[in-house]
Amino acid sequence: MTERLYYTNSFLHEFDARVVSVATDPSGRSLITLDRSAFYPTSGGQVFDTGWLEIGTSGRLQVAEVAENEKTSEIVHILDGGGSPLQPGTIVRGVIDSDRRRDHMQQHSGQHVLSAAFEKLHGFATVSFHMGDESCTIDLATESISSKQMQAAERLANEVVTEDRPVEVRFASPEEARTMGVRKIPPAEREKLRLIDIDNFDLNACGGTHVRSTGQIGCILVRKTEKVKQGVRVEFVCGLRAVGTARHDFESLTEAAALFSTHIWEVPQQIRKSLDEIKSAQKAQHRLLEEVAELQADRLLVTAPEGSGCKLIVQYFAERDLGFIKMLAQKLTKKEGVVALLACGGAQPSLVFAQTPGLANDMGALMKQTVQALGTRGGGNRDIAQGGAPDGDRAESAIVETAKQFG
Ligand SMILES: [Zn+2]
């Protein structure tokens, strides 16, 4: 069992310890246990500390990950790469990455305050907590949450931050804890519970690292809420992470506002306006294309030669797309006795074969045969079929080739 120095002092960033055991995991990483450690192992939703183990002045070994052996209650320090020079009995100095630790303390302490605020204001219990690389989440036991409820809890939590209330660690038996009004008592039976007491606001059992007073949390920013299986998930960030996230958000908004030449608060309104304009422009474009297709169809019908019992139209459009040639095919085959073999270039070279419904040809079969020769895909029914072409030139030659079958 490792003596956990962070239990009583979250601000201890350097400590001396003796190596108890050295092992290697299947991936070749060294696993070191010490008689005492201030390194926090992943547990209770909080992620592990990183840092270094120093051996006198001869060098430092990077602690890449820290885990807990639940059976033995040992803290396992995982070093990248094997062959560490450590032996049982070696005296090392542990050094914790203090920026990472501070960030974790801000997130975790902020979570206590935010969870208590949701419970006090709305009776929503926190059922789980997750700390990610970018943001943290708590899951609340409720079917739904309104924006107003979320904002009220965020407001109360930040008031508690600005009041700079002391945060203390207490130890109590589970029986004592029950009489003290602890927010959530863990199910595992333990002799002594470690309680985190936020002065006159929250008392909760927790093994993590926390700030000395709520002012050190800095601030608590709720980012979003979403419905999940076990309730409602609330995403939030605290402290310097909140500043970094808000900065990122602000820069994105500023860039968007500059594109619209407007104030950042007007961005949503501008986006709605632009989306409306895009929609009506698309409608207008569609109408124009219909007109062009109509005119094109008339011109092609006038100039098309009469084949064996039908008008054969073979036309390649380098600059048009599949949507246009399909539209044109439909217009052409509204007339009696028309076969249209159309192709387009552009970003997606394509073919459309169509005939006036009821004619004797099989456009689907013809397309299958053509795309097989081109090595692409396509198909359709007896009257209309479409397919792909590797490029514009081959799309054009494919329709010329196919036209030969109509004499
Ligand atoms: Zn905690």
Tab-separated table of C-alpha atoms and ligand atoms in Angstrom:
chain	number	residue	atom	x	y	z
A	1	MET	CA	0.000	0.000	0.000
A	2	THR	CA	1.426	3.348	-1.052
A	3	GLU	CA	1.181	6.307	1.332
A	4	ARG	CA	-0.839	8.878	-0.593
A	5	LEU	CA	0.710	12.245	0.021
A	6	TYR	CA	-1.897	14.095	-2.051
A	7	TYR	CA	-4.596	12.997	0.410
A	8	THR	CA	-3.531	15.661	2.866
A	9	ASN	CA	-1.705	18.119	0.589
A	10	SER	CA	-2.767	18.746	-3.005
A	11	PHE	CA	-0.075	21.398	-3.359
A	12	LEU	CA	2.856	19.070	-2.695
A	13	HIS	CA	4.636	18.970	-6.062
A	14	GLU	CA	7.964	17.446	-4.947
A	15	PHE	CA	8.640	14.583	-2.551
A	16	ASP	CA	11.273	11.981	-1.699
A	17	ALA	CA	10.430	8.275	-1.735
A	18	ARG	CA	11.978	4.818	-1.823
A	19	VAL	CA	11.406	2.424	-4.729
A	20	VAL	CA	9.475	-0.644	-3.533
A	21	SER	CA	9.154	-2.645	-6.749
A	22	VAL	CA	10.154	-2.499	-10.414
A	23	ALA	CA	8.327	-4.495	-13.093
A	24	THR	CA	7.683	-4.415	-16.834
A	25	ASP	CA	4.275	-4.526	-18.493
A	26	PRO	CA	3.529	-6.543	-21.686
A	27	SER	CA	4.210	-3.475	-23.859
A	28	GLY	CA	7.648	-3.051	-22.321
A	29	ARG	CA	6.962	-0.065	-20.072
A	30	SER	CA	8.501	0.084	-16.593
A	31	LEU	CA	6.076	-0.085	-13.648
A	32	ILE	CA	7.431	1.507	-10.490
A	33	THR	CA	5.891	1.482	-7.032
A	34	LEU	CA	7.152	3.702	-4.222
A	35	ASP	CA	6.615	3.662	-0.463
A	36	ARG	CA	4.937	7.095	-0.719
A	37	SER	CA	3.732	9.226	-3.608
A	38	ALA	CA	2.133	12.561	-4.392
A	39	PHE	CA	1.249	11.378	-7.946
A	40	TYR	CA	-2.494	11.077	-8.446
A	41	PRO	CA	-3.588	7.868	-10.218
A	42	THR	CA	-6.614	7.870	-12.545
A	43	SER	CA	-9.688	7.326	-10.375
A	44	GLY	CA	-13.044	8.826	-9.507
A	45	GLY	CA	-13.322	10.609	-12.850
A	46	GLN	CA	-10.062	12.519	-12.387
A	47	VAL	CA	-7.148	11.691	-14.700
A	48	PHE	CA	-3.588	10.937	-13.616
A	49	ASP	CA	-0.715	13.304	-12.950
A	50	THR	CA	2.443	13.252	-15.022
A	51	GLY	CA	5.957	14.324	-14.012
A	52	TRP	CA	9.373	12.877	-13.344
A	53	LEU	CA	11.303	10.600	-11.001
A	54	GLU	CA	14.760	12.050	-10.354
A	55	ILE	CA	17.696	9.960	-9.190
A	56	GLY	CA	20.130	12.269	-7.401
A	57	THR	CA	21.665	14.557	-10.002
A	58	SER	CA	22.160	11.769	-12.531
A	59	GLY	CA	18.946	12.188	-14.450
A	60	ARG	CA	15.186	12.168	-14.539
A	61	LEU	CA	12.733	9.570	-15.810
A	62	GLN	CA	9.444	10.718	-17.274
A	63	VAL	CA	6.293	9.444	-15.568
A	64	ALA	CA	3.932	8.986	-18.530
A	65	GLU	CA	0.946	7.606	-16.660
A	66	VAL	CA	-0.107	6.760	-13.108
A	67	ALA	CA	-2.550	3.997	-12.229
A	68	GLU	CA	-3.945	2.464	-9.089
A	69	ASN	CA	-3.748	-1.227	-8.239
A	70	GLU	CA	-7.087	-1.551	-6.489
A	71	LYS	CA	-6.263	-4.914	-4.916
A	72	THR	CA	-3.054	-3.791	-3.238
A	73	SER	CA	-3.900	-0.087	-2.977
A	74	GLU	CA	-0.554	0.641	-4.633
A	75	ILE	CA	0.094	3.599	-6.911
A	76	VAL	CA	1.869	2.418	-10.072
A	77	HIS	CA	4.116	4.935	-11.854
A	78	ILE	CA	4.384	4.002	-15.522
A	79	LEU	CA	7.534	5.060	-17.382
A	80	ASP	CA	7.702	5.002	-21.170
A	81	GLY	CA	10.316	2.565	-22.393
A	82	GLY	CA	11.836	-0.279	-20.398
A	83	GLY	CA	15.255	-0.763	-18.820
A	84	SER	CA	14.900	1.897	-16.138
A	85	PRO	CA	17.949	2.105	-13.822
A	86	LEU	CA	15.694	1.950	-10.732
A	87	GLN	CA	16.070	-0.894	-8.229
A	88	PRO	CA	14.061	-1.660	-5.088
A	89	GLY	CA	15.542	0.557	-2.386
A	90	THR	CA	16.625	3.387	-4.718
A	91	ILE	CA	15.771	6.801	-3.294
A	92	VAL	CA	14.052	9.039	-5.849
A	93	ARG	CA	12.641	12.533	-5.883
A	94	GLY	CA	9.173	12.699	-7.422
A	95	VAL	CA	8.357	15.904	-9.299
A	96	ILE	CA	4.794	16.545	-10.461
A	97	ASP	CA	3.869	18.578	-13.542
A	98	SER	CA	2.305	21.396	-11.533
A	99	ASP	CA	0.451	23.065	-14.451
A	100	ARG	CA	-1.341	19.826	-15.246
A	101	ARG	CA	-2.100	19.235	-11.561
A	102	ARG	CA	-3.483	22.761	-11.134
A	103	ASP	CA	-5.706	22.298	-14.179
A	104	HIS	CA	-7.052	19.022	-12.765
A	105	MET	CA	-7.671	20.604	-9.348
A	106	GLN	CA	-9.587	23.455	-10.961
A	107	GLN	CA	-11.758	21.096	-13.030
A	108	HIS	CA	-12.374	18.671	-10.191
A	109	SER	CA	-13.089	21.288	-7.507
A	110	GLY	CA	-15.296	23.151	-9.968
A	111	GLN	CA	-17.218	19.934	-10.513
A	112	HIS	CA	-17.967	19.661	-6.771
A	113	VAL	CA	-19.324	23.228	-6.748
A	114	LEU	CA	-21.344	22.809	-9.958
A	115	SER	CA	-22.813	19.437	-8.878
A	116	ALA	CA	-23.822	20.937	-5.518
A	117	ALA	CA	-25.416	23.915	-7.273
A	118	PHE	CA	-27.544	21.648	-9.519
A	119	GLU	CA	-28.592	19.601	-6.517
A	120	LYS	CA	-29.388	22.601	-4.278
A	121	LEU	CA	-31.345	24.553	-6.886
A	122	HIS	CA	-33.114	21.802	-8.813
A	123	GLY	CA	-32.593	18.537	-6.889
A	124	PHE	CA	-30.572	17.017	-9.773
A	125	ALA	CA	-28.082	14.483	-8.350
A	126	THR	CA	-24.774	13.924	-10.148
A	127	VAL	CA	-24.441	10.275	-11.176
A	128	SER	CA	-21.051	10.439	-12.886
A	129	PHE	CA	-18.135	12.715	-13.676
A	130	HIS	CA	-15.661	12.567	-16.544
A	131	MET	CA	-12.577	14.710	-17.061
A	132	GLY	CA	-11.433	14.913	-20.673
A	133	ASP	CA	-8.456	16.587	-22.312
A	134	GLU	CA	-10.555	19.537	-23.442
A	135	SER	CA	-13.660	19.594	-21.309
A	136	CYS	CA	-15.360	17.828	-18.408
A	137	THR	CA	-18.834	16.387	-18.070
A	138	ILE	CA	-21.222	15.432	-15.299
A	139	ASP	CA	-24.316	13.326	-15.833
A	140	LEU	CA	-27.350	14.521	-13.880
A	141	ALA	CA	-30.236	12.299	-12.825
A	142	THR	CA	-33.014	14.187	-14.585
A	143	GLU	CA	-35.117	13.712	-17.691
A	144	SER	CA	-34.513	17.223	-18.940
A	145	ILE	CA	-33.008	20.565	-18.042
A	146	SER	CA	-34.006	24.018	-19.228
A	147	SER	CA	-31.566	26.674	-20.321
A	148	LYS	CA	-32.787	28.785	-17.397
A	149	GLN	CA	-32.058	25.998	-14.885
A	150	MET	CA	-28.598	25.500	-16.367
A	151	GLN	CA	-27.820	29.208	-16.205
A	152	ALA	CA	-29.073	29.512	-12.602
A	153	ALA	CA	-26.779	26.653	-11.503
A	154	GLU	CA	-23.839	28.164	-13.391
A	155	ARG	CA	-24.539	31.516	-11.737
A	156	LEU	CA	-24.736	30.058	-8.211
A	157	ALA	CA	-21.564	28.012	-8.783
A	158	ASN	CA	-19.685	31.158	-9.860
A	159	GLU	CA	-20.998	33.096	-6.868
A	160	VAL	CA	-19.504	30.396	-4.643
A	161	VAL	CA	-16.219	30.794	-6.565
A	162	THR	CA	-16.150	34.558	-6.023
A	163	GLU	CA	-16.972	34.118	-2.313
A	164	ASP	CA	-13.646	32.251	-2.025
A	165	ARG	CA	-14.954	29.730	0.486
A	166	PRO	CA	-12.389	27.481	2.254
A	167	VAL	CA	-12.154	23.894	0.961
A	168	GLU	CA	-11.044	21.394	3.615
A	169	VAL	CA	-10.355	17.681	3.757
A	170	ARG	CA	-11.998	15.729	6.610
A	171	PHE	CA	-12.003	12.060	7.478
A	172	ALA	CA	-15.051	10.283	8.899
A	173	SER	CA	-16.536	6.803	9.184
A	174	PRO	CA	-19.455	6.018	6.844
A	175	GLU	CA	-21.836	6.212	9.867
A	176	GLU	CA	-20.534	9.637	10.852
A	177	ALA	CA	-20.700	10.746	7.219
A	178	ARG	CA	-24.391	9.854	7.036
A	179	THR	CA	-25.193	12.103	9.991
A	180	MET	CA	-23.093	14.938	8.540
A	181	GLY	CA	-25.270	15.267	5.420
A	182	VAL	CA	-22.695	14.103	2.858
A	183	ARG	CA	-24.026	14.611	-0.694
A	184	LYS	CA	-23.002	11.207	-2.050
A	185	ILE	CA	-21.540	8.313	-0.043
A	186	PRO	CA	-19.643	5.748	-2.160
A	187	PRO	CA	-21.099	2.225	-2.117
A	188	ALA	CA	-17.769	0.492	-1.323
A	189	GLU	CA	-17.412	-0.187	2.411
A	190	ARG	CA	-14.471	1.702	3.815
A	191	GLU	CA	-13.361	2.341	7.378
A	192	LYS	CA	-12.674	5.990	6.791
A	193	LEU	CA	-14.141	8.229	4.157
A	194	ARG	CA	-12.251	11.227	2.856
A	195	LEU	CA	-14.640	14.153	2.726
A	196	ILE	CA	-14.219	17.381	0.795
A	197	ASP	CA	-15.872	20.212	2.705
A	198	ILE	CA	-16.663	23.400	0.800
A	199	ASP	CA	-17.453	25.787	3.631
A	200	ASN	CA	-21.178	25.949	4.244
A	201	PHE	CA	-22.006	24.825	0.708
A	202	ASP	CA	-21.074	21.188	0.004
A	203	LEU	CA	-19.731	18.098	1.744
A	204	ASN	CA	-18.869	15.114	-0.422
A	205	ALA	CA	-16.762	11.962	-0.271
A	206	CYS	CA	-13.902	12.108	-2.756
A	207	GLY	CA	-10.322	10.883	-3.168
A	208	GLY	CA	-9.215	13.503	-5.693
A	209	THR	CA	-7.065	16.608	-5.531
A	210	HIS	CA	-8.771	19.918	-4.791
A	211	VAL	CA	-8.036	23.612	-4.378
A	212	ARG	CA	-7.615	25.258	-0.947
A	213	SER	CA	-10.442	27.701	-1.474
A	214	THR	CA	-13.094	28.103	-4.157
A	215	GLY	CA	-11.480	31.299	-5.503
A	216	GLN	CA	-8.667	29.123	-6.919
A	217	ILE	CA	-11.185	27.480	-9.256
A	218	GLY	CA	-11.183	30.795	-11.136
A	219	CYS	CA	-14.507	30.361	-12.888
A	220	ILE	CA	-16.961	27.715	-14.057
A	221	LEU	CA	-18.287	27.835	-17.602
A	222	VAL	CA	-21.053	25.491	-18.733
A	223	ARG	CA	-20.656	24.733	-22.427
A	224	LYS	CA	-23.605	22.566	-23.361
A	225	THR	CA	-26.186	20.078	-22.151
A	226	GLU	CA	-27.410	16.982	-23.961
A	227	LYS	CA	-29.764	14.104	-23.272
A	228	VAL	CA	-27.994	10.809	-22.534
A	229	LYS	CA	-29.172	7.361	-21.463
A	230	GLN	CA	-28.771	7.978	-17.748
A	231	GLY	CA	-30.050	11.559	-17.706
A	232	VAL	CA	-28.658	14.874	-18.894
A	233	ARG	CA	-24.956	15.395	-19.632
A	234	VAL	CA	-23.554	18.810	-18.754
A	235	GLU	CA	-20.255	19.819	-20.361
A	236	PHE	CA	-18.184	22.438	-18.545
A	237	VAL	CA	-14.711	23.890	-18.159
A	238	CYS	CA	-13.117	25.627	-15.177
A	239	GLY	CA	-10.255	27.998	-14.398
A	240	LEU	CA	-7.571	28.627	-17.003
A	241	ARG	CA	-9.210	26.034	-19.235
A	242	ALA	CA	-12.353	28.178	-19.218
A	243	VAL	CA	-10.275	31.212	-20.203
A	244	GLY	CA	-8.629	29.249	-23.034
A	245	THR	CA	-11.978	27.907	-24.249
A	246	ALA	CA	-13.650	31.317	-24.081
A	247	ARG	CA	-10.704	32.832	-25.983
A	248	HIS	CA	-11.057	30.158	-28.691
A	249	ASP	CA	-14.828	30.740	-28.907
A	250	PHE	CA	-14.343	34.499	-29.060
A	251	GLU	CA	-11.777	34.268	-31.853
A	252	SER	CA	-14.028	31.998	-33.909
A	253	LEU	CA	-16.934	34.398	-33.421
A	254	THR	CA	-14.761	37.422	-34.226
A	255	GLU	CA	-13.616	35.788	-37.459
A	256	ALA	CA	-17.212	34.963	-38.375
A	257	ALA	CA	-18.333	38.520	-37.525
A	258	ALA	CA	-15.553	39.979	-39.705
A	259	LEU	CA	-16.721	37.865	-42.650
A	260	PHE	CA	-20.184	39.358	-42.237
A	261	SER	CA	-18.824	42.833	-41.322
A	262	THR	CA	-20.973	42.810	-38.223
A	263	HIS	CA	-20.810	42.683	-34.419
A	264	ILE	CA	-20.297	39.203	-32.937
A	265	TRP	CA	-23.738	39.288	-31.345
A	266	GLU	CA	-25.305	39.765	-34.791
A	267	VAL	CA	-23.629	36.642	-36.246
A	268	PRO	CA	-26.592	34.235	-35.787
A	269	GLN	CA	-28.977	36.749	-37.396
A	270	GLN	CA	-26.560	37.225	-40.316
A	271	ILE	CA	-26.191	33.465	-40.777
A	272	ARG	CA	-29.981	33.053	-40.884
A	273	LYS	CA	-30.201	35.854	-43.456
A	274	SER	CA	-27.443	34.285	-45.579
A	275	LEU	CA	-29.067	30.855	-45.446
A	276	ASP	CA	-32.355	32.384	-46.646
A	277	GLU	CA	-30.502	34.143	-49.481
A	278	ILE	CA	-28.760	30.911	-50.474
A	279	LYS	CA	-32.102	29.090	-50.555
A	280	SER	CA	-33.746	31.654	-52.794
A	281	ALA	CA	-30.648	31.847	-55.027
A	282	GLN	CA	-30.781	28.058	-55.416
A	283	LYS	CA	-34.456	28.234	-56.330
A	284	ALA	CA	-33.779	30.984	-58.899
A	285	GLN	CA	-30.887	29.004	-60.346
A	286	HIS	CA	-33.056	25.909	-60.640
A	287	ARG	CA	-35.729	27.901	-62.499
A	288	LEU	CA	-33.123	29.300	-64.893
A	289	LEU	CA	-31.666	25.866	-65.558
A	290	GLU	CA	-35.159	24.580	-66.313
A	291	GLU	CA	-35.536	27.353	-68.875
A	292	VAL	CA	-32.120	26.647	-70.401
A	293	ALA	CA	-32.951	22.930	-70.581
A	294	GLU	CA	-36.276	23.728	-72.217
A	295	LEU	CA	-34.589	25.906	-74.876
A	296	GLN	CA	-31.799	23.415	-75.367
A	297	ALA	CA	-34.326	20.610	-75.820
A	298	ASP	CA	-36.240	22.606	-78.484
A	299	ARG	CA	-33.017	23.382	-80.380
A	300	LEU	CA	-31.801	19.765	-80.241
A	301	LEU	CA	-35.150	18.405	-81.405
A	302	VAL	CA	-35.172	20.742	-84.405
A	303	THR	CA	-31.639	19.829	-85.507
A	304	ALA	CA	-31.682	16.118	-84.691
A	305	PRO	CA	-31.560	13.682	-87.621
A	306	GLU	CA	-34.367	11.167	-87.972
A	307	GLY	CA	-32.962	7.660	-87.354
A	308	SER	CA	-34.655	4.343	-87.857
A	309	GLY	CA	-38.072	5.283	-86.616
A	310	CYS	CA	-36.878	7.708	-83.911
A	311	LYS	CA	-35.120	11.014	-83.358
A	312	LEU	CA	-31.642	10.293	-81.998
A	313	ILE	CA	-30.050	13.026	-79.905
A	314	VAL	CA	-26.395	12.593	-78.980
A	315	GLN	CA	-24.937	15.525	-77.076
A	316	TYR	CA	-21.966	16.162	-74.761
A	317	PHE	CA	-21.903	19.149	-72.323
A	318	ALA	CA	-18.403	19.872	-71.023
A	319	GLU	CA	-19.535	22.445	-68.443
A	320	ARG	CA	-22.856	21.018	-67.220
A	321	ASP	CA	-23.520	18.524	-64.451
A	322	LEU	CA	-25.535	15.335	-64.039
A	323	GLY	CA	-28.540	17.246	-62.653
A	324	PHE	CA	-28.768	19.292	-65.843
A	325	ILE	CA	-28.452	16.425	-68.334
A	326	LYS	CA	-31.095	14.461	-66.402
A	327	MET	CA	-33.418	17.459	-66.554
A	328	LEU	CA	-32.724	17.803	-70.289
A	329	ALA	CA	-33.308	14.085	-70.887
A	330	GLN	CA	-36.717	14.337	-69.210
A	331	LYS	CA	-37.693	17.308	-71.380
A	332	LEU	CA	-36.521	15.658	-74.607
A	333	THR	CA	-38.305	12.375	-73.982
A	334	LYS	CA	-41.621	14.100	-73.333
A	335	LYS	CA	-41.829	14.338	-77.120
A	336	GLU	CA	-42.850	11.361	-79.242
A	337	GLY	CA	-40.170	8.963	-80.508
A	338	VAL	CA	-37.015	10.425	-78.989
A	339	VAL	CA	-33.845	8.647	-77.848
A	340	ALA	CA	-31.360	10.852	-75.976
A	341	LEU	CA	-27.762	9.853	-75.253
A	342	LEU	CA	-26.327	12.664	-73.108
A	343	ALA	CA	-23.024	13.149	-71.331
A	344	CYS	CA	-21.385	15.780	-69.164
A	345	GLY	CA	-17.840	16.580	-67.989
A	346	GLY	CA	-17.115	18.730	-64.942
A	347	ALA	CA	-16.355	17.430	-61.460
A	348	GLN	CA	-18.402	14.263	-61.909
A	349	PRO	CA	-18.394	13.110	-65.567
A	350	SER	CA	-21.658	11.245	-66.197
A	351	LEU	CA	-23.938	9.673	-68.791
A	352	VAL	CA	-27.722	9.691	-69.134
A	353	PHE	CA	-29.543	7.464	-71.651
A	354	ALA	CA	-33.287	8.063	-72.019
A	355	GLN	CA	-36.111	7.360	-74.429
A	356	THR	CA	-39.730	8.370	-74.835
A	357	PRO	CA	-41.578	5.897	-72.576
A	358	GLY	CA	-42.820	2.869	-74.485
A	359	LEU	CA	-40.133	2.740	-77.196
A	360	ALA	CA	-38.619	-0.679	-77.790
A	361	ASN	CA	-35.036	-0.055	-76.568
A	362	ASP	CA	-33.698	-0.961	-73.127
A	363	MET	CA	-31.751	2.008	-71.747
A	364	GLY	CA	-30.858	0.189	-68.493
A	365	ALA	CA	-29.239	-2.679	-70.406
A	366	LEU	CA	-27.477	-0.253	-72.744
A	367	MET	CA	-26.070	1.669	-69.770
A	368	LYS	CA	-24.870	-1.530	-68.062
A	369	GLN	CA	-23.005	-2.477	-71.232
A	370	THR	CA	-21.455	1.015	-71.506
A	371	VAL	CA	-20.319	1.375	-67.888
A	372	GLN	CA	-18.870	-2.113	-68.005
A	373	ALA	CA	-16.680	-1.031	-70.913
A	374	LEU	CA	-15.722	2.167	-69.037
A	375	GLY	CA	-15.059	0.394	-65.740
A	376	THR	CA	-17.541	2.573	-63.853
A	377	ARG	CA	-20.975	2.027	-62.308
A	378	GLY	CA	-24.489	2.748	-63.429
A	379	GLY	CA	-27.931	1.446	-64.276
A	380	GLY	CA	-31.600	2.269	-64.546
A	381	ASN	CA	-34.831	1.062	-66.128
A	382	ARG	CA	-35.918	0.559	-69.745
A	383	ASP	CA	-36.677	4.269	-70.283
A	384	ILE	CA	-33.972	6.112	-68.334
A	385	ALA	CA	-30.558	5.176	-66.958
A	386	GLN	CA	-27.495	6.952	-65.662
A	387	GLY	CA	-23.866	6.091	-65.072
A	388	GLY	CA	-20.398	7.443	-64.395
A	389	ALA	CA	-17.457	8.062	-66.706
A	390	PRO	CA	-13.753	8.287	-65.851
A	391	ASP	CA	-13.451	11.706	-67.514
A	392	GLY	CA	-15.210	14.087	-69.919
A	393	ASP	CA	-13.481	12.811	-73.070
A	394	ARG	CA	-14.423	9.221	-72.392
A	395	ALA	CA	-17.985	10.245	-71.509
A	396	GLU	CA	-18.219	11.955	-74.914
A	397	SER	CA	-16.764	9.034	-76.875
A	398	ALA	CA	-19.030	6.601	-74.978
A	399	ILE	CA	-22.209	8.286	-76.263
A	400	VAL	CA	-20.829	8.470	-79.824
A	401	GLU	CA	-20.038	4.768	-79.623
A	402	THR	CA	-23.443	3.885	-78.187
A	403	ALA	CA	-25.202	5.923	-80.899
A	404	LYS	CA	-23.806	3.521	-83.541
A	405	GLN	CA	-26.181	0.864	-82.209
A	406	PHE	CA	-29.077	3.004	-83.432
A	407	GLY	CA	-27.813	2.949	-87.039
B	1	ZN	ZN	-13.329	15.604	-5.692
